[in-house]
Amino acid sequence: MSESEEPAKRTGRWPLSIGTFLASFLLLALLLGWWADHQRLANELVDAKFDRELNLRQI
């Protein structure tokens, strides 16, 4: 194979390595999990306050 037949080498490099991508994906998953749990607990708190208010008014 002569020099003219060799495939062109890539001059650019992928800006993120697979490790960086996986670490970013893990961080995003953790943040989304925390946010979902936070929303669930906030909704449960609102429901508990509503139930308490309803029970106090019935007495």
PDB file of N, CA and C in Angstrom:
ATOM      1  N   MET A   1       0.857  -1.173   0.000  1.00  0.00           N
ATOM      2  CA  MET A   1       0.000   0.000   0.000  1.00  0.00           C
ATOM      3  C   MET A   1       0.904   1.236   0.000  1.00  0.00           C
ATOM      4  N   SER A   2       0.700   2.094  -0.924  1.00  0.00           N
ATOM      5  CA  SER A   2       1.524   3.297  -0.985  1.00  0.00           C
ATOM      6  C   SER A   2       0.930   4.374  -0.090  1.00  0.00           C
ATOM      7  N   GLU A   3       1.700   5.441   0.098  1.00  0.00           N
ATOM      8  CA  GLU A   3       1.247   6.522   0.977  1.00  0.00           C
ATOM      9  C   GLU A   3      -0.041   7.158   0.484  1.00  0.00           C
ATOM     10  N   SER A   4      -0.230   7.215  -0.796  1.00  0.00           N
ATOM     11  CA  SER A   4      -1.437   7.852  -1.326  1.00  0.00           C
ATOM     12  C   SER A   4      -2.677   6.984  -1.107  1.00  0.00           C
ATOM     13  N   GLU A   5      -2.468   5.682  -0.875  1.00  0.00           N
ATOM     14  CA  GLU A   5      -3.603   4.791  -0.672  1.00  0.00           C
ATOM     15  C   GLU A   5      -3.980   4.622   0.796  1.00  0.00           C
ATOM     16  N   GLU A   6      -3.167   5.122   1.719  1.00  0.00           N
ATOM     17  CA  GLU A   6      -3.466   4.981   3.145  1.00  0.00           C
ATOM     18  C   GLU A   6      -4.667   5.854   3.510  1.00  0.00           C
ATOM     19  N   PRO A   7      -5.515   5.334   4.412  1.00  0.00           N
ATOM     20  CA  PRO A   7      -6.660   6.151   4.830  1.00  0.00           C
ATOM     21  C   PRO A   7      -6.189   7.392   5.591  1.00  0.00           C
ATOM     22  N   ALA A   8      -6.956   8.436   5.458  1.00  0.00           N
ATOM     23  CA  ALA A   8      -6.603   9.686   6.142  1.00  0.00           C
ATOM     24  C   ALA A   8      -6.767   9.497   7.645  1.00  0.00           C
ATOM     25  N   LYS A   9      -5.790   9.991   8.392  1.00  0.00           N
ATOM     26  CA  LYS A   9      -5.864   9.909   9.846  1.00  0.00           C
ATOM     27  C   LYS A   9      -6.744  11.039  10.356  1.00  0.00           C
ATOM     28  N   ARG A  10      -7.453  10.737  11.435  1.00  0.00           N
ATOM     29  CA  ARG A  10      -8.303  11.769  12.031  1.00  0.00           C
ATOM     30  C   ARG A  10      -7.436  12.790  12.748  1.00  0.00           C
ATOM     31  N   THR A  11      -7.674  14.025  12.435  1.00  0.00           N
ATOM     32  CA  THR A  11      -6.921  15.073  13.115  1.00  0.00           C
ATOM     33  C   THR A  11      -7.653  15.528  14.367  1.00  0.00           C
ATOM     34  N   GLY A  12      -8.960  15.440  14.348  1.00  0.00           N
ATOM     35  CA  GLY A  12      -9.751  15.845  15.512  1.00  0.00           C
ATOM     36  C   GLY A  12      -9.864  14.695  16.496  1.00  0.00           C
ATOM     37  N   ARG A  13     -10.178  15.021  17.707  1.00  0.00           N
ATOM     38  CA  ARG A  13     -10.347  14.001  18.737  1.00  0.00           C
ATOM     39  C   ARG A  13     -11.700  14.217  19.369  1.00  0.00           C
ATOM     40  N   TRP A  14     -12.356  13.130  19.739  1.00  0.00           N
ATOM     41  CA  TRP A  14     -13.644  13.224  20.416  1.00  0.00           C
ATOM     42  C   TRP A  14     -13.444  14.009  21.703  1.00  0.00           C
ATOM     43  N   PRO A  15     -14.243  15.026  21.964  1.00  0.00           N
ATOM     44  CA  PRO A  15     -13.983  15.889  23.124  1.00  0.00           C
ATOM     45  C   PRO A  15     -14.173  15.194  24.470  1.00  0.00           C
ATOM     46  N   LEU A  16     -14.967  14.119  24.517  1.00  0.00           N
ATOM     47  CA  LEU A  16     -15.198  13.433  25.781  1.00  0.00           C
ATOM     48  C   LEU A  16     -14.764  11.978  25.676  1.00  0.00           C
ATOM     49  N   SER A  17     -14.115  11.503  26.703  1.00  0.00           N
ATOM     50  CA  SER A  17     -13.768  10.086  26.731  1.00  0.00           C
ATOM     51  C   SER A  17     -14.977   9.312  27.222  1.00  0.00           C
ATOM     52  N   ILE A  18     -14.964   8.015  27.077  1.00  0.00           N
ATOM     53  CA  ILE A  18     -16.086   7.192  27.527  1.00  0.00           C
ATOM     54  C   ILE A  18     -16.246   7.287  29.039  1.00  0.00           C
ATOM     55  N   GLY A  19     -15.148   7.416  29.747  1.00  0.00           N
ATOM     56  CA  GLY A  19     -15.215   7.562  31.211  1.00  0.00           C
ATOM     57  C   GLY A  19     -15.912   8.854  31.621  1.00  0.00           C
ATOM     58  N   THR A  20     -15.587   9.933  30.930  1.00  0.00           N
ATOM     59  CA  THR A  20     -16.233  11.211  31.218  1.00  0.00           C
ATOM     60  C   THR A  20     -17.723  11.139  30.902  1.00  0.00           C
ATOM     61  N   PHE A  21     -18.047  10.493  29.787  1.00  0.00           N
ATOM     62  CA  PHE A  21     -19.452  10.337  29.413  1.00  0.00           C
ATOM     63  C   PHE A  21     -20.206   9.531  30.465  1.00  0.00           C
ATOM     64  N   LEU A  22     -19.639   8.416  30.920  1.00  0.00           N
ATOM     65  CA  LEU A  22     -20.307   7.579  31.911  1.00  0.00           C
ATOM     66  C   LEU A  22     -20.438   8.297  33.252  1.00  0.00           C
ATOM     67  N   ALA A  23     -19.414   9.049  33.653  1.00  0.00           N
ATOM     68  CA  ALA A  23     -19.487   9.804  34.905  1.00  0.00           C
ATOM     69  C   ALA A  23     -20.571  10.877  34.813  1.00  0.00           C
ATOM     70  N   SER A  24     -20.674  11.541  33.677  1.00  0.00           N
ATOM     71  CA  SER A  24     -21.709  12.556  33.488  1.00  0.00           C
ATOM     72  C   SER A  24     -23.096  11.922  33.498  1.00  0.00           C
ATOM     73  N   PHE A  25     -23.221  10.769  32.860  1.00  0.00           N
ATOM     74  CA  PHE A  25     -24.497  10.057  32.828  1.00  0.00           C
ATOM     75  C   PHE A  25     -24.903   9.625  34.235  1.00  0.00           C
ATOM     76  N   LEU A  26     -23.944   9.140  35.031  1.00  0.00           N
ATOM     77  CA  LEU A  26     -24.217   8.738  36.412  1.00  0.00           C
ATOM     78  C   LEU A  26     -24.664   9.936  37.245  1.00  0.00           C
ATOM     79  N   LEU A  27     -23.996  11.055  37.100  1.00  0.00           N
ATOM     80  CA  LEU A  27     -24.360  12.260  37.831  1.00  0.00           C
ATOM     81  C   LEU A  27     -25.758  12.720  37.455  1.00  0.00           C
ATOM     82  N   LEU A  28     -26.068  12.699  36.164  1.00  0.00           N
ATOM     83  CA  LEU A  28     -27.404  13.082  35.717  1.00  0.00           C
ATOM     84  C   LEU A  28     -28.463  12.137  36.284  1.00  0.00           C
ATOM     85  N   ALA A  29     -28.189  10.841  36.285  1.00  0.00           N
ATOM     86  CA  ALA A  29     -29.138   9.861  36.822  1.00  0.00           C
ATOM     87  C   ALA A  29     -29.360  10.086  38.320  1.00  0.00           C
ATOM     88  N   LEU A  30     -28.305  10.367  39.048  1.00  0.00           N
ATOM     89  CA  LEU A  30     -28.445  10.632  40.482  1.00  0.00           C
ATOM     90  C   LEU A  30     -29.266  11.888  40.741  1.00  0.00           C
ATOM     91  N   LEU A  31     -29.005  12.935  39.975  1.00  0.00           N
ATOM     92  CA  LEU A  31     -29.763  14.177  40.149  1.00  0.00           C
ATOM     93  C   LEU A  31     -31.233  13.988  39.818  1.00  0.00           C
ATOM     94  N   LEU A  32     -31.531  13.274  38.746  1.00  0.00           N
ATOM     95  CA  LEU A  32     -32.929  13.022  38.392  1.00  0.00           C
ATOM     96  C   LEU A  32     -33.619  12.146  39.432  1.00  0.00           C
ATOM     97  N   GLY A  33     -32.909  11.172  39.973  1.00  0.00           N
ATOM     98  CA  GLY A  33     -33.469  10.331  41.031  1.00  0.00           C
ATOM     99  C   GLY A  33     -33.764  11.138  42.283  1.00  0.00           C
ATOM    100  N   TRP A  34     -32.822  11.998  42.663  1.00  0.00           N
ATOM    101  CA  TRP A  34     -33.043  12.848  43.838  1.00  0.00           C
ATOM    102  C   TRP A  34     -34.243  13.763  43.613  1.00  0.00           C
ATOM    103  N   TRP A  35     -34.330  14.369  42.434  1.00  0.00           N
ATOM    104  CA  TRP A  35     -35.428  15.292  42.151  1.00  0.00           C
ATOM    105  C   TRP A  35     -36.778  14.574  42.195  1.00  0.00           C
ATOM    106  N   ALA A  36     -36.848  13.372  41.609  1.00  0.00           N
ATOM    107  CA  ALA A  36     -38.097  12.610  41.612  1.00  0.00           C
ATOM    108  C   ALA A  36     -38.504  12.251  43.038  1.00  0.00           C
ATOM    109  N   ASP A  37     -37.544  11.830  43.863  1.00  0.00           N
ATOM    110  CA  ASP A  37     -37.845  11.485  45.251  1.00  0.00           C
ATOM    111  C   ASP A  37     -38.265  12.723  46.036  1.00  0.00           C
ATOM    112  N   HIS A  38     -37.615  13.839  45.783  1.00  0.00           N
ATOM    113  CA  HIS A  38     -37.955  15.089  46.457  1.00  0.00           C
ATOM    114  C   HIS A  38     -39.395  15.499  46.126  1.00  0.00           C
ATOM    115  N   GLN A  39     -39.773  15.384  44.866  1.00  0.00           N
ATOM    116  CA  GLN A  39     -41.135  15.728  44.462  1.00  0.00           C
ATOM    117  C   GLN A  39     -42.159  14.801  45.113  1.00  0.00           C
ATOM    118  N   ARG A  40     -41.826  13.508  45.179  1.00  0.00           N
ATOM    119  CA  ARG A  40     -42.734  12.539  45.794  1.00  0.00           C
ATOM    120  C   ARG A  40     -42.936  12.859  47.273  1.00  0.00           C
ATOM    121  N   LEU A  41     -41.845  13.153  47.984  1.00  0.00           N
ATOM    122  CA  LEU A  41     -41.953  13.481  49.405  1.00  0.00           C
ATOM    123  C   LEU A  41     -42.707  14.787  49.629  1.00  0.00           C
ATOM    124  N   ALA A  42     -42.495  15.765  48.756  1.00  0.00           N
ATOM    125  CA  ALA A  42     -43.210  17.038  48.880  1.00  0.00           C
ATOM    126  C   ALA A  42     -44.708  16.819  48.688  1.00  0.00           C
ATOM    127  N   ASN A  43     -45.082  15.975  47.736  1.00  0.00           N
ATOM    128  CA  ASN A  43     -46.502  15.683  47.519  1.00  0.00           C
ATOM    129  C   ASN A  43     -47.098  14.932  48.701  1.00  0.00           C
ATOM    130  N   GLU A  44     -46.339  14.006  49.284  1.00  0.00           N
ATOM    131  CA  GLU A  44     -46.821  13.291  50.465  1.00  0.00           C
ATOM    132  C   GLU A  44     -47.013  14.242  51.630  1.00  0.00           C
ATOM    133  N   LEU A  45     -46.138  15.215  51.782  1.00  0.00           N
ATOM    134  CA  LEU A  45     -46.263  16.197  52.856  1.00  0.00           C
ATOM    135  C   LEU A  45     -47.523  17.036  52.678  1.00  0.00           C
ATOM    136  N   VAL A  46     -47.782  17.451  51.452  1.00  0.00           N
ATOM    137  CA  VAL A  46     -48.996  18.227  51.181  1.00  0.00           C
ATOM    138  C   VAL A  46     -50.231  17.389  51.507  1.00  0.00           C
ATOM    139  N   ASP A  47     -50.227  16.118  51.105  1.00  0.00           N
ATOM    140  CA  ASP A  47     -51.357  15.237  51.392  1.00  0.00           C
ATOM    141  C   ASP A  47     -51.532  15.028  52.892  1.00  0.00           C
ATOM    142  N   ALA A  48     -50.426  14.874  53.622  1.00  0.00           N
ATOM    143  CA  ALA A  48     -50.502  14.673  55.064  1.00  0.00           C
ATOM    144  C   ALA A  48     -51.060  15.922  55.751  1.00  0.00           C
ATOM    145  N   LYS A  49     -50.629  17.104  55.309  1.00  0.00           N
ATOM    146  CA  LYS A  49     -51.160  18.341  55.895  1.00  0.00           C
ATOM    147  C   LYS A  49     -52.651  18.477  55.602  1.00  0.00           C
ATOM    148  N   PHE A  50     -53.064  18.113  54.404  1.00  0.00           N
ATOM    149  CA  PHE A  50     -54.471  18.183  54.046  1.00  0.00           C
ATOM    150  C   PHE A  50     -55.284  17.210  54.901  1.00  0.00           C
ATOM    151  N   ASP A  51     -54.793  15.982  55.063  1.00  0.00           N
ATOM    152  CA  ASP A  51     -55.499  14.996  55.891  1.00  0.00           C
ATOM    153  C   ASP A  51     -55.592  15.456  57.338  1.00  0.00           C
ATOM    154  N   ARG A  52     -54.525  16.038  57.862  1.00  0.00           N
ATOM    155  CA  ARG A  52     -54.535  16.542  59.244  1.00  0.00           C
ATOM    156  C   ARG A  52     -55.565  17.654  59.396  1.00  0.00           C
ATOM    157  N   GLU A  53     -55.590  18.583  58.441  1.00  0.00           N
ATOM    158  CA  GLU A  53     -56.558  19.684  58.482  1.00  0.00           C
ATOM    159  C   GLU A  53     -57.988  19.142  58.419  1.00  0.00           C
ATOM    160  N   LEU A  54     -58.199  18.176  57.563  1.00  0.00           N
ATOM    161  CA  LEU A  54     -59.537  17.571  57.414  1.00  0.00           C
ATOM    162  C   LEU A  54     -59.950  16.878  58.705  1.00  0.00           C
ATOM    163  N   ASN A  55     -59.032  16.152  59.350  1.00  0.00           N
ATOM    164  CA  ASN A  55     -59.346  15.472  60.596  1.00  0.00           C
ATOM    165  C   ASN A  55     -59.624  16.457  61.728  1.00  0.00           C
ATOM    166  N   LEU A  56     -58.895  17.558  61.769  1.00  0.00           N
ATOM    167  CA  LEU A  56     -59.123  18.566  62.803  1.00  0.00           C
ATOM    168  C   LEU A  56     -60.501  19.225  62.642  1.00  0.00           C
ATOM    169  N   ARG A  57     -60.933  19.413  61.415  1.00  0.00           N
ATOM    170  CA  ARG A  57     -62.233  20.045  61.182  1.00  0.00           C
ATOM    171  C   ARG A  57     -63.392  19.100  61.479  1.00  0.00           C
ATOM    172  N   GLN A  58     -63.144  17.798  61.409  1.00  0.00           N
ATOM    173  CA  GLN A  58     -64.203  16.834  61.684  1.00  0.00           C
ATOM    174  C   GLN A  58     -64.451  16.676  63.170  1.00  0.00           C
ATOM    175  N   ILE A  59     -63.465  16.992  63.980  1.00  0.00           N
ATOM    176  CA  ILE A  59     -63.602  16.808  65.426  1.00  0.00           C
ATOM    177  C   ILE A  59     -64.403  17.899  66.063  1.00  0.00           C
TER     178      ILE A  59
END
